[in-house]
Short mmCIF file of C-alpha atoms and ligand atoms in Angstrom, two decimals:
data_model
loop_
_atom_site.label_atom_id
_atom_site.label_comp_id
_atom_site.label_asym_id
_atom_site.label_seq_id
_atom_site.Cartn_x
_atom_site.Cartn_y
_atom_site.Cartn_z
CA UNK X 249 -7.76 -39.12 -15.36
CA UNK X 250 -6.65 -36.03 -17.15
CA UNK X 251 -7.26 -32.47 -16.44
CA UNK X 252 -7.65 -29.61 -18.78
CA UNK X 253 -7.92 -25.96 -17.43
CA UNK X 254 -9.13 -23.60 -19.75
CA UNK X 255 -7.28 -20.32 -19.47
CA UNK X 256 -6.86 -18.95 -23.08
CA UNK X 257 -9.87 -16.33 -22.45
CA UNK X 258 -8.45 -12.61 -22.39
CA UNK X 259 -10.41 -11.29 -19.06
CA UNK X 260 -11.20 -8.15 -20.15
CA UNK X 261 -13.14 -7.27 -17.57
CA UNK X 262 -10.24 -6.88 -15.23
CA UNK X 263 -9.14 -4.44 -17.03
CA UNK X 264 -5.66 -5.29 -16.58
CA UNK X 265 -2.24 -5.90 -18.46
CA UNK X 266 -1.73 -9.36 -16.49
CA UNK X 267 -3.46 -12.20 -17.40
CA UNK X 268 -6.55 -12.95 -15.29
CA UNK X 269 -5.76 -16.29 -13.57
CA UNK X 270 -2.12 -14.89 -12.81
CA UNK X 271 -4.28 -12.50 -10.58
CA UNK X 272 -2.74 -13.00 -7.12
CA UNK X 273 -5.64 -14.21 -4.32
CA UNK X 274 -4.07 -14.97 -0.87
CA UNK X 275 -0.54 -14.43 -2.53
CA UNK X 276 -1.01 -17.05 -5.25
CA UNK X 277 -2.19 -16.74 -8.24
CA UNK X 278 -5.50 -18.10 -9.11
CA UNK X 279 -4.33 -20.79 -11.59
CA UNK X 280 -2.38 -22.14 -9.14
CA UNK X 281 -5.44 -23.00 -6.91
CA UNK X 282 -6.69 -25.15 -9.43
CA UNK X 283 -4.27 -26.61 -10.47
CA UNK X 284 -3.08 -27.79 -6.81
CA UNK X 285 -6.46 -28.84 -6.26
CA UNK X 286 -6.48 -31.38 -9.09
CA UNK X 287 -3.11 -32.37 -8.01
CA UNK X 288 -4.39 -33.34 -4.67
CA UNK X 289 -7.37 -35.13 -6.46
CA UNK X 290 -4.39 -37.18 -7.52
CA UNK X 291 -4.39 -36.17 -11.40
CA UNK X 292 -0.87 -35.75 -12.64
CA UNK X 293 -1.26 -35.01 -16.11
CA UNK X 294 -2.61 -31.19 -16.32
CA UNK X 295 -3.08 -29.49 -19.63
CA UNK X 296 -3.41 -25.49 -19.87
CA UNK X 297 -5.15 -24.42 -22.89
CA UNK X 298 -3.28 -20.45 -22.95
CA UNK X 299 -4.14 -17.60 -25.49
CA UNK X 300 -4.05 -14.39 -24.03
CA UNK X 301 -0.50 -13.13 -22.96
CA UNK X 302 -0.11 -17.11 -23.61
CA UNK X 303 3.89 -16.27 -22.77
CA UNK X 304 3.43 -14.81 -19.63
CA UNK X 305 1.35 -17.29 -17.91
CA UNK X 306 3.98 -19.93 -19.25
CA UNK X 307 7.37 -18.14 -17.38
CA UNK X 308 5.07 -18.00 -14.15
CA UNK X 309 2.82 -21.51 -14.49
CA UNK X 310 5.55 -25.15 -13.92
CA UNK X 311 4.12 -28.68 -13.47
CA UNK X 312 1.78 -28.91 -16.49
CA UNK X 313 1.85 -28.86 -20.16
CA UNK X 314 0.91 -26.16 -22.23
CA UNK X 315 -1.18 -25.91 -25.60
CA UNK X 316 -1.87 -22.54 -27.12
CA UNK X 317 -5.19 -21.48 -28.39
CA UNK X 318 -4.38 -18.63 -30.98
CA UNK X 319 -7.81 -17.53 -31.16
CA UNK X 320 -10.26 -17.38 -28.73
CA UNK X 321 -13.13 -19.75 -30.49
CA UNK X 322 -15.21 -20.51 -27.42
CA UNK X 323 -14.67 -23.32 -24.41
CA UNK X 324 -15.24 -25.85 -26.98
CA UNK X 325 -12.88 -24.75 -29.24
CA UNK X 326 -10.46 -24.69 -26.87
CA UNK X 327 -10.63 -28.00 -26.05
CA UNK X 328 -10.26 -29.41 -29.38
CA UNK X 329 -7.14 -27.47 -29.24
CA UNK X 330 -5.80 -29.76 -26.90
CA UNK X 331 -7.56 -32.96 -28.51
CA UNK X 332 -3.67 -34.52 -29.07
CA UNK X 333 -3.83 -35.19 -25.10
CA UNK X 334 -7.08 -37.00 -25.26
CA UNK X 335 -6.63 -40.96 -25.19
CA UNK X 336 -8.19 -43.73 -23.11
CA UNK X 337 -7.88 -41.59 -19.47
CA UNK X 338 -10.96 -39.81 -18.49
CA UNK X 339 -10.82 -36.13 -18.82
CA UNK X 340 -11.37 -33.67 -16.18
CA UNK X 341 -12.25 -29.78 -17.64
CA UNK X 342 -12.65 -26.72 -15.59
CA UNK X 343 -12.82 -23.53 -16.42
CA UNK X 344 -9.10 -21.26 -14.87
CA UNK X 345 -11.22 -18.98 -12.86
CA UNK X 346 -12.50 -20.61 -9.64
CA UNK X 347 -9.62 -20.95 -7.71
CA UNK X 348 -11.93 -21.49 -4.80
CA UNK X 349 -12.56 -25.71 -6.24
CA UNK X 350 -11.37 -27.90 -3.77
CA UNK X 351 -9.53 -31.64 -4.15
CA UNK X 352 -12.56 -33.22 -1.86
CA UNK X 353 -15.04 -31.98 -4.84
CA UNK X 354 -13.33 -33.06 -7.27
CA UNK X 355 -12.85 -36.55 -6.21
CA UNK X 356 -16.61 -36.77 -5.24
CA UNK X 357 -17.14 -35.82 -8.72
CA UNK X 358 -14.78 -38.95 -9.92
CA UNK X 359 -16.67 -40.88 -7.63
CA UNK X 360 -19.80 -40.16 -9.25
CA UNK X 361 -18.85 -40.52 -12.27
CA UNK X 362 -18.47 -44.19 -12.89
CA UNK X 363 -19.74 -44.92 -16.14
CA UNK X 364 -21.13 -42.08 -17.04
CA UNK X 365 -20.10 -40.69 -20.57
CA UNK X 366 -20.15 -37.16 -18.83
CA UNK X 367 -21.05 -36.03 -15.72
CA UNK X 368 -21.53 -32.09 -14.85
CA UNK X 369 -21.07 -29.96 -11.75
CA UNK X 370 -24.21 -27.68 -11.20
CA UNK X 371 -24.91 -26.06 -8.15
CA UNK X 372 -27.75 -23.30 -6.89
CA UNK X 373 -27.20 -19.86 -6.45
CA UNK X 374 -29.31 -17.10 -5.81
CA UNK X 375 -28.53 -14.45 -8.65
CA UNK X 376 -27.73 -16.78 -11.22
CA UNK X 377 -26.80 -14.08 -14.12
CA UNK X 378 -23.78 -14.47 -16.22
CA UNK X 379 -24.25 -18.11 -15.50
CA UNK X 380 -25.09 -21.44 -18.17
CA UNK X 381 -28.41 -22.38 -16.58
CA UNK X 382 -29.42 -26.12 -16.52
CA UNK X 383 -32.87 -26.93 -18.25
CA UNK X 384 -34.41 -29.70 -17.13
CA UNK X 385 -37.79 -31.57 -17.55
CA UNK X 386 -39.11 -33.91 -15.34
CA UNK X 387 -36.14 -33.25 -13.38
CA UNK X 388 -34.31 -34.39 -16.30
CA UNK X 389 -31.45 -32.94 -17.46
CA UNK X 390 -32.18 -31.43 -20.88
CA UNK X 391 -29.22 -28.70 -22.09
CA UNK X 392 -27.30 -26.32 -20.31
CA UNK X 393 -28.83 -22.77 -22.16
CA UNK X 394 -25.85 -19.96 -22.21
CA UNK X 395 -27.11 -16.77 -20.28
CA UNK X 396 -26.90 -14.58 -23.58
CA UNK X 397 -28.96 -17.31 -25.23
CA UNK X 398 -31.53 -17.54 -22.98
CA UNK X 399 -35.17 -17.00 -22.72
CA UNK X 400 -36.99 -15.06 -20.25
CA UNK X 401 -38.00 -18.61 -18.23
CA UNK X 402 -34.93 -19.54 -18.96
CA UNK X 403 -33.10 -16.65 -16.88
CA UNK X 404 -35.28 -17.55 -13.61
CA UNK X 405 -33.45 -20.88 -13.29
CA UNK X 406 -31.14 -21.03 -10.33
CA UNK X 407 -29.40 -24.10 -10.92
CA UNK X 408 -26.00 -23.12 -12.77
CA UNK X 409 -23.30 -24.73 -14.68
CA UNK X 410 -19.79 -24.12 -13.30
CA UNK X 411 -17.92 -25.19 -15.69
CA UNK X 412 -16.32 -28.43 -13.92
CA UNK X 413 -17.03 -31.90 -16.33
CA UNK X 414 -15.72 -35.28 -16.15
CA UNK X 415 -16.05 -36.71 -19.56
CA UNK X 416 -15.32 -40.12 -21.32
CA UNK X 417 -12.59 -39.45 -23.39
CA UNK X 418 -14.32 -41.15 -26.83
CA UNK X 419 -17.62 -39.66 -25.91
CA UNK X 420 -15.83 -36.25 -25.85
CA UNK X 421 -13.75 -36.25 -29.02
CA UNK X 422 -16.80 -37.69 -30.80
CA UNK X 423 -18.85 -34.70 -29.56
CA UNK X 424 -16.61 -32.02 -30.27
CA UNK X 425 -16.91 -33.13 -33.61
CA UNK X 426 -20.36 -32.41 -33.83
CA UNK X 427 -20.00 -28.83 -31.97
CA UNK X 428 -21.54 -25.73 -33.73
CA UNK X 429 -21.07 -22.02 -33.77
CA UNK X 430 -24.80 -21.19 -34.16
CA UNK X 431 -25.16 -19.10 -31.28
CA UNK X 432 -25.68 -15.58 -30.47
CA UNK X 433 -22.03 -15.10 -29.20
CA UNK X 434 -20.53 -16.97 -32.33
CA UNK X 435 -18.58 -19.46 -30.36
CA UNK X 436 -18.42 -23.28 -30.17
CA UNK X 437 -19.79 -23.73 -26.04
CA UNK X 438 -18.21 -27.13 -24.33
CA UNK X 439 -21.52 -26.94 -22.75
CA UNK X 440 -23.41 -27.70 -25.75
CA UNK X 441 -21.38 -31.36 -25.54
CA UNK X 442 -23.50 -32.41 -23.08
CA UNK X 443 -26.95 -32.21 -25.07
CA UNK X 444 -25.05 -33.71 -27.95
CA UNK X 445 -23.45 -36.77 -25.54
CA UNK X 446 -27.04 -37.06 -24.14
CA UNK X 447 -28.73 -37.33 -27.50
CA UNK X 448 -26.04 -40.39 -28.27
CA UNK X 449 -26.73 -42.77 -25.49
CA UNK X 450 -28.69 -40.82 -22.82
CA UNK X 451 -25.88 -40.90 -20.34
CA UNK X 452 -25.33 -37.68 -18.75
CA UNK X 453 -25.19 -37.23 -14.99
CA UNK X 454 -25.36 -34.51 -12.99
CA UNK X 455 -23.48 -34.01 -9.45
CA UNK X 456 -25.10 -31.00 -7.93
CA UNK X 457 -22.75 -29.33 -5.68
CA UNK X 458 -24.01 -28.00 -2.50
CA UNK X 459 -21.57 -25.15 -1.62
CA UNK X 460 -21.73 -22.69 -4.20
CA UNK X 461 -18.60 -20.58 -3.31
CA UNK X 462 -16.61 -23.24 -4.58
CA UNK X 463 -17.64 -22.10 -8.21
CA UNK X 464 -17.69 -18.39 -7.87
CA UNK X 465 -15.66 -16.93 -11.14
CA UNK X 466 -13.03 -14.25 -11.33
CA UNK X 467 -14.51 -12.27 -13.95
CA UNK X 468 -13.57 -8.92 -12.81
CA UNK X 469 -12.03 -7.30 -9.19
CA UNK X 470 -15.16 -6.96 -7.31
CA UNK X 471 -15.00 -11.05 -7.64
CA UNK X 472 -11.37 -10.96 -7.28
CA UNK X 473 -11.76 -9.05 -3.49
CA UNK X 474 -15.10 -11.35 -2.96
CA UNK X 475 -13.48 -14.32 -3.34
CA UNK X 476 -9.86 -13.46 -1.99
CA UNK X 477 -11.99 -12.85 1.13
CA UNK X 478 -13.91 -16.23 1.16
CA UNK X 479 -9.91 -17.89 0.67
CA UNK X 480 -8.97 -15.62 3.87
CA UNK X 481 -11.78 -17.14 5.52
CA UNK X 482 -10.82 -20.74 4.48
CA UNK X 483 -6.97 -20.09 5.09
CA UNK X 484 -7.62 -18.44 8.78
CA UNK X 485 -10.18 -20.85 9.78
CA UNK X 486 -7.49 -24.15 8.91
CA UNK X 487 -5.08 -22.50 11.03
CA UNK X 488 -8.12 -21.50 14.34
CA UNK X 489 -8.76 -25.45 13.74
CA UNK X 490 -4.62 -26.36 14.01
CA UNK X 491 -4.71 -24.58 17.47
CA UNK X 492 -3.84 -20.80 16.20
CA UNK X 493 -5.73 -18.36 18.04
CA UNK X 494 -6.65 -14.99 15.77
CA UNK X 495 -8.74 -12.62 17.64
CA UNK X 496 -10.24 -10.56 14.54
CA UNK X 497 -9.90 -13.18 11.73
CA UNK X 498 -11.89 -10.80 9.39
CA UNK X 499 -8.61 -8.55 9.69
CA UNK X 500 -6.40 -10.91 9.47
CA UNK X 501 -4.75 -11.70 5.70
CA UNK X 502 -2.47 -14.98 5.87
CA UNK X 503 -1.05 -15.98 2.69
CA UNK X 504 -2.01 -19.66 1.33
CA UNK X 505 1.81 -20.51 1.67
CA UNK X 506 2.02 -19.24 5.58
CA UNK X 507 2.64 -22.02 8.17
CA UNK X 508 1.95 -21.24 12.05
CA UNK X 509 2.33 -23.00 15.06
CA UNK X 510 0.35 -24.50 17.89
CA UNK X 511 -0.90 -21.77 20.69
CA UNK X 512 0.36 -18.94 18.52
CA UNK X 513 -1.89 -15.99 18.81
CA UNK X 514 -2.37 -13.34 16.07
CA UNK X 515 -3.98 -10.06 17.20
CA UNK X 516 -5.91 -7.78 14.34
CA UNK X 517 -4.37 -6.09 11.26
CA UNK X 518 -1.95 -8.50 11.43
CA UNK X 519 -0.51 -9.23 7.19
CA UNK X 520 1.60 -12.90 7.52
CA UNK X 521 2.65 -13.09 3.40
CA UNK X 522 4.55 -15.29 1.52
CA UNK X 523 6.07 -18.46 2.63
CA UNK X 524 6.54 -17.25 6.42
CA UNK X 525 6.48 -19.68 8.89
CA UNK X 526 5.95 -18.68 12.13
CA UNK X 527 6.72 -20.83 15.50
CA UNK X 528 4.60 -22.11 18.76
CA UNK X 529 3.48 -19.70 21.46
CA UNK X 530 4.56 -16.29 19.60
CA UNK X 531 2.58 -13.46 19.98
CA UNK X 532 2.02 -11.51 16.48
CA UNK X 533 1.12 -8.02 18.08
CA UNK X 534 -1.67 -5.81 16.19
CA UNK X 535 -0.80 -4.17 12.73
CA UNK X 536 2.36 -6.37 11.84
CA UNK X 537 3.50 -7.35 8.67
CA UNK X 538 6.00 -10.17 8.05
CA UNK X 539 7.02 -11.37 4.55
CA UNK X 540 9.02 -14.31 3.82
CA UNK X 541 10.88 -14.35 7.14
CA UNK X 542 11.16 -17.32 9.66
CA UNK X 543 10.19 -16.24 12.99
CA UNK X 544 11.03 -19.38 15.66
CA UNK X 545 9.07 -20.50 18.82
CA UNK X 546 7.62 -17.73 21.46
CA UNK X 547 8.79 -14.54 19.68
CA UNK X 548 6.68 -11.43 20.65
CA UNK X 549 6.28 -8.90 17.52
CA UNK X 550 4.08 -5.87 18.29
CA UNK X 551 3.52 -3.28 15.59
CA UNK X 552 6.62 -4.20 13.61
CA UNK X 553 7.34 -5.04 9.94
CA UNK X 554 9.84 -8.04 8.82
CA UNK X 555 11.38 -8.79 5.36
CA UNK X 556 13.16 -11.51 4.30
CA UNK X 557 14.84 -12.46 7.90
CA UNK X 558 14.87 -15.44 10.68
CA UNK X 559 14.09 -14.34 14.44
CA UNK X 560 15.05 -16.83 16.54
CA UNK X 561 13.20 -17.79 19.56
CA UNK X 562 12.08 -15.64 22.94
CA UNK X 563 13.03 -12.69 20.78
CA UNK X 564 10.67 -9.44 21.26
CA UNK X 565 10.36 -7.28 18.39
CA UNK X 566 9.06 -3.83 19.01
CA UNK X 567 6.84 -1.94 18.95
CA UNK X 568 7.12 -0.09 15.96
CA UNK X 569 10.41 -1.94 14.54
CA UNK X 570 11.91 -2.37 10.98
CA UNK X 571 13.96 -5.49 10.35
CA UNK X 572 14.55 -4.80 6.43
CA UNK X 573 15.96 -7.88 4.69
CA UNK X 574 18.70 -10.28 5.39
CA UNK X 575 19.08 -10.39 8.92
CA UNK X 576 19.62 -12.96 11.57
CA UNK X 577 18.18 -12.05 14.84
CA UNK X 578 19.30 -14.94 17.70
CA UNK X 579 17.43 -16.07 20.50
CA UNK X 580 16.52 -13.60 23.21
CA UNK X 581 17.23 -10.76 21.48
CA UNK X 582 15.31 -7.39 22.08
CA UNK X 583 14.92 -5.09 19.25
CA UNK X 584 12.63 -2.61 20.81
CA UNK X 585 10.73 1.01 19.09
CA UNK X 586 12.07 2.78 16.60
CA UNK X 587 14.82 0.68 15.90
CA UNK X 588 15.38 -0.23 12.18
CA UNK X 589 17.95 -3.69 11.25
CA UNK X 590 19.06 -4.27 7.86
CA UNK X 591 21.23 -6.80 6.28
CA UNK X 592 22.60 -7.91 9.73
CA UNK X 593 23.79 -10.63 12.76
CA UNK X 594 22.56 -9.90 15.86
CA UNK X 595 23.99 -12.35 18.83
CA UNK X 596 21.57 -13.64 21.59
CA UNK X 597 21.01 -11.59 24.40
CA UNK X 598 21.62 -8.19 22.77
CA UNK X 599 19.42 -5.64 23.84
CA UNK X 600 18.78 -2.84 20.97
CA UNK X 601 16.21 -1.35 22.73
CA UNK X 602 15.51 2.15 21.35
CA UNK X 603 15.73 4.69 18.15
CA UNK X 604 18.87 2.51 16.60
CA UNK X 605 19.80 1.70 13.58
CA UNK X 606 22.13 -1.32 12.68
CA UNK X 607 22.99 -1.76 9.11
CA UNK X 608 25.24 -4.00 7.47
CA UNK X 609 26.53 -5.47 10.83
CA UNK X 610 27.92 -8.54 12.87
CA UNK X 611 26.32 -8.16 16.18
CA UNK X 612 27.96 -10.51 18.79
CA UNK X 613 25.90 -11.63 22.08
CA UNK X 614 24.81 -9.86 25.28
CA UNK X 615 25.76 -6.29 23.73
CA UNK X 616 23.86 -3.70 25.08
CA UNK X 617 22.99 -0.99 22.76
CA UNK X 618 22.38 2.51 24.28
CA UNK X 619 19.59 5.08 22.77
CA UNK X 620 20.07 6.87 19.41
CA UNK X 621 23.07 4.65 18.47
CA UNK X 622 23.40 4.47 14.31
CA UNK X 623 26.07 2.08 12.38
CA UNK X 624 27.36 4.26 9.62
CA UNK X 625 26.97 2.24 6.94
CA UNK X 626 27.26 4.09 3.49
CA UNK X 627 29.55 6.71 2.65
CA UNK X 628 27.42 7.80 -0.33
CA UNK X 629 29.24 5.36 -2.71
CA UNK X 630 29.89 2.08 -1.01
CA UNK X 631 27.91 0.05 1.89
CA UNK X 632 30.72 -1.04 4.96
CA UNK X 633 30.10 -3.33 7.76
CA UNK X 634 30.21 -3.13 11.48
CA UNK X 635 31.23 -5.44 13.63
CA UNK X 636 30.40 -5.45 17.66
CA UNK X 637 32.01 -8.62 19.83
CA UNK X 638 30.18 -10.01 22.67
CA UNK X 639 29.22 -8.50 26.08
CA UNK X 640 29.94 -4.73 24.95
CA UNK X 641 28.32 -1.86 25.89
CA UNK X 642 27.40 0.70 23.17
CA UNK X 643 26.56 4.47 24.78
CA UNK X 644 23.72 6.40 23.76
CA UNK X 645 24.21 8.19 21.05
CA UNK X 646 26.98 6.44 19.16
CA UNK X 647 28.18 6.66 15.55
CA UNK X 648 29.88 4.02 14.68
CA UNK X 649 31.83 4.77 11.27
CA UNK X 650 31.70 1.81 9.03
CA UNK X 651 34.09 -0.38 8.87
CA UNK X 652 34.86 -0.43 12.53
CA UNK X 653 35.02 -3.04 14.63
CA UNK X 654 34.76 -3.10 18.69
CA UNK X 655 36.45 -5.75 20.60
CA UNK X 656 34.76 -8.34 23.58
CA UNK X 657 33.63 -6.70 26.59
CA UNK X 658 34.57 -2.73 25.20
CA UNK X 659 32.65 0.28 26.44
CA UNK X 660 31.80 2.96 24.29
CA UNK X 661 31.16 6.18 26.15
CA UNK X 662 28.04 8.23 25.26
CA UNK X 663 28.13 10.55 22.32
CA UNK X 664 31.08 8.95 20.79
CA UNK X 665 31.55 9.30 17.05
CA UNK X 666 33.72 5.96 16.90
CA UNK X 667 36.32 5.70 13.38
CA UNK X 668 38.96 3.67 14.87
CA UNK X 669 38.71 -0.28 15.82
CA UNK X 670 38.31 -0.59 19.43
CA UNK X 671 40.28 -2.70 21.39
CA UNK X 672 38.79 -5.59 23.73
CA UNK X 673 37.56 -4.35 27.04
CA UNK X 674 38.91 -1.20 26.39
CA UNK X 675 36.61 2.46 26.91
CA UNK X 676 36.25 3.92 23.77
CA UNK X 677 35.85 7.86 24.29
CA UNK X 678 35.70 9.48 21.16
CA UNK X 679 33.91 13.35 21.61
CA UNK X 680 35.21 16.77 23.33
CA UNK X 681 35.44 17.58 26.59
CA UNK X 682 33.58 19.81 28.14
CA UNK X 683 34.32 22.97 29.23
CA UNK X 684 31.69 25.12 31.92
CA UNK X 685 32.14 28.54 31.02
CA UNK X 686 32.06 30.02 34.98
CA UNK X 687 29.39 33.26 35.03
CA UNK X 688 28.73 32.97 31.04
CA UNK X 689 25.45 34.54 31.93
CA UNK X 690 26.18 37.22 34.05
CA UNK X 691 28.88 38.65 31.34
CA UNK X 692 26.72 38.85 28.30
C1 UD1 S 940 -18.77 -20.58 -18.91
C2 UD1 S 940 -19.84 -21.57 -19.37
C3 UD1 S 940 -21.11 -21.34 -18.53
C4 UD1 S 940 -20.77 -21.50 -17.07
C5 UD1 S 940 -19.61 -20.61 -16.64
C6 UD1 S 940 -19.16 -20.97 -15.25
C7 UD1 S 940 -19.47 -21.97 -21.74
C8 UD1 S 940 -19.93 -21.68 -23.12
N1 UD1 S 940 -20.13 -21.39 -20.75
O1 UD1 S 940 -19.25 -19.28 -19.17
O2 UD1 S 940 -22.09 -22.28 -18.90
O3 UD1 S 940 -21.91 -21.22 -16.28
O4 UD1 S 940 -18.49 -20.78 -17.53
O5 UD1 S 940 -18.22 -20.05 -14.77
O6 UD1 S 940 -18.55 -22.74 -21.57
N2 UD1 S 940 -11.74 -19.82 -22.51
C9 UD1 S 940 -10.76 -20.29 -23.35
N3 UD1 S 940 -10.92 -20.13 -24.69
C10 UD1 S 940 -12.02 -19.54 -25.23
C11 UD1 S 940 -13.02 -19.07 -24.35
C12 UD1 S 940 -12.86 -19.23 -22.99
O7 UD1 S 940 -9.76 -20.83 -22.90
O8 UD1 S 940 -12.08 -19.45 -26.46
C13 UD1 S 940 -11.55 -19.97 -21.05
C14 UD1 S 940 -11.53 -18.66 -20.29
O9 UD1 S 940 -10.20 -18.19 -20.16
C15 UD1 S 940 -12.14 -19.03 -18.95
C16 UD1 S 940 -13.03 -20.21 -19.27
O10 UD1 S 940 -12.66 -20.69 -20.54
O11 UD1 S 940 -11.18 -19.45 -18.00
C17 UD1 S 940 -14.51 -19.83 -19.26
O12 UD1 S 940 -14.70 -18.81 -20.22
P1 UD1 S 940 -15.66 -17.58 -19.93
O13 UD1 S 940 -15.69 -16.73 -21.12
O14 UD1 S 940 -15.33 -17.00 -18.61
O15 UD1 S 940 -17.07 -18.37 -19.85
P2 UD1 S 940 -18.36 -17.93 -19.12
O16 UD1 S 940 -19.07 -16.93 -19.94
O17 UD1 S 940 -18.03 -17.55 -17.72
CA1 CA S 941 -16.11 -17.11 -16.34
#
């Protein structure tokens, strides 16, 4: 079997400049969902008919051939675009703007099938406008009558074509043949293949689907948020049933590439987006947001955002802290509110507890970090790094001028603007005296 995935249609009622099925739904765009789910009904050869912005769909689209459609002709027409692919293989067509069509449906359909010349997905909704409707008589499948070709009985039939087919690959070229434009939109409709296939040798089937949400299209953003939010339902429930607990799914957004552990719980307003995987028995606090970061087994974020980075495990981030990207955070590490990491190492068992910021740095273990202490990192030209050895104490309020290092097992007294490299388990005091003006008050 052979797929071909129609996606040469403008989508002008996005209204955007990207091309509709690069649209992003979960964090992938909606092309992608169908053309994973035919590669999990086991088809390998996928054909994208392209039209539209044909050029940017192919930089972001790999693992199927392409075939331009220069102009937009109708569904029919754009298969006989791609009629060079057509041989002996069976030919699977769906339309590139249901990215909710699953594997399982598909290979129901196949099953169906059998001999059939074609067999059509319908289904039954309740508003069916917009929609082919199937006309039938005696139950029979008669034609599939376009929604702007319809008449007024016509209109009141729920059951709906969604543009999935399974066709015989001679039955299909010879019908494609026979296609016409004569039609009140002007185009040649795949859908009219079936009447034509069924007027040959009367063997059209019909596989009527029973869960309509499957089919819903992506014609414009209200259907882009309706069914990003049916994915979000999908994607939260498979990770409930894998042993994640989410306390508010409906405010939860997982990307479709997010993996999560066993016993993990995610509390609301929680965003977990592209290709993070978090661990076993972490907590994922309310209103955190982690992007492509690794977070290991029984971390505890609360409130806090993470780019790009790998927290290793028993860490607790937070509340309220900013690990920008490129940073390693070991195991049992606390990086507590108000404290912002970027582009750094940070050993196991530091403690960076509050109002901090560590920037370009090599953090070594056990290092406590007192309140208010800043790496100074840029000198308005160039980025330097810092570099902190194990079990050193940092006072509150420390600058550390960048590049500076501090040696095992230092202390760095409180207020201390550090520019020089400080020794190993040295004190580091580097701010003015002070001086207790006796009876100040009394004078003035
Ligand atoms: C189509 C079906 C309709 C069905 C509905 C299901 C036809 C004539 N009608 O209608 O029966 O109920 O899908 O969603 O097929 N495309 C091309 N080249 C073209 C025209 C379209 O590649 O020349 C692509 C579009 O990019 C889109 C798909 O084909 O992905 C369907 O086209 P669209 O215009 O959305 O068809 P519908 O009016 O929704
Ligand atoms: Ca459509």
């Amino acid at each position: 079997m052979i797929a071909i995935i129609l996606a040469a249609g403008q989508g002008k009622r996005m209204k955007s400049d990207l091309p509709k099925v690069l649209h992003k739904v979960c964090g992938k765009p909606i092309l992608n969902y169908i053309i994973d789910a035919c590669k999990n009904a086991g088809i390998e050869k996928i054909i994208v008919v392209v039209g539209h912005k044909a050029d940017v769909i192919k930089e972001n689209i790999s693992g199927v051939e392409f075939i331009v459609q220069n102009e937009q002709l109708g569904t029919g027409h754009a298969v006989m675009c791609a009629k060079d692919f057509i041989d002996d293989e069976n030919v699977l067509i769906l339309n590139g703007d249901i990215p909710l069509i699953t594997s399982d449906t598909l290979k129901k359909l196949s099953h169906m099938h059998k001999q059939n010349s074609v067999t059509l997905v319908s289904t039954v909704v309740e508003n069916p406008s917009g929609y082919g409707r199937i006309v039938r008589r005696d139950e029979k499948f008669l034609r599939i009558v376009e929604d702007k070709d319809a008449d007024k009985n016509e209109l009141l039939i729920n059951e709906i074509n969604t543009g999935v087919y399974l066709f015989n690959p001679k039955m299909l070229k010879t019908a494609l043949q026979l296609l016409s434009n004569n039609n009140v939109q002007n185009e040649y409709y795949l859908t009219d293949t079936i009447e034509i296939i069924k007027s040959m040798d009367d063997n059209a089937g019909i596989f009527c689907a029973d869960n309509y949400h499957e089919f819903l299209g992506v014609n414009d953003r209200v259907q882009l948020a309706q069914v990003s939010s049916l994915m979000q339902k999908r994607i939260n429930e498979k990770h409930m049933r894998n042993g994640v607990t989410i306390i508010n799914p409906k405010s939860v957004y997982i990307d479709d590439s997010v993996e999560i552990g066993q016993d993990t719980i995610i509390y609301p307003n929680v965003f977990l987006e592209s290709n993070t995987k978090i661990g076993r028995r972490c907590i994922i606090g309310a209103g955190s947001n982690i992007v492509s970061s690794e977070i290991f087994d029984e971390v505890n974020v609360q409130s806090s955002v993470i780019l790009n980075s790998i927290v290793k495990s028993k860490t607790k981030i937070g509340p309220f802290a900013y690990i920008r990207p490129n940073c390693i955070i070991d195991e049992n590490v606390k990086v507590g509110d108000f404290v912002e990491v970027k582009n750094s190492n940070i050993g196991s068992g530091t403690k960076i507890s509050h109002l901090t910021y560590v920037g370009d740095s090599d953090v070594g273990q056990n290092i406590n970090f007192g309140c208010g202490t800043v790496t100074v990192n840029y000198d308005g030209n160039k980025k330097f790094r810092t570099k902190i050895d194990d079990n050193s104490f940092i006072g509150c309020n420390t600058n550390l001028i960048a590049p500076v290092s501090v040696g095992k097992n230092s202390y760095i007294a409180a207020g201390s603007t550090i520019t020089e490299d400080v020794p190993e388990k040295s004190l580091a005091i580097a701010r003015q005296r002070q001086i207790n003006k006796l009876d100040w008050k009394k004078k003035n």
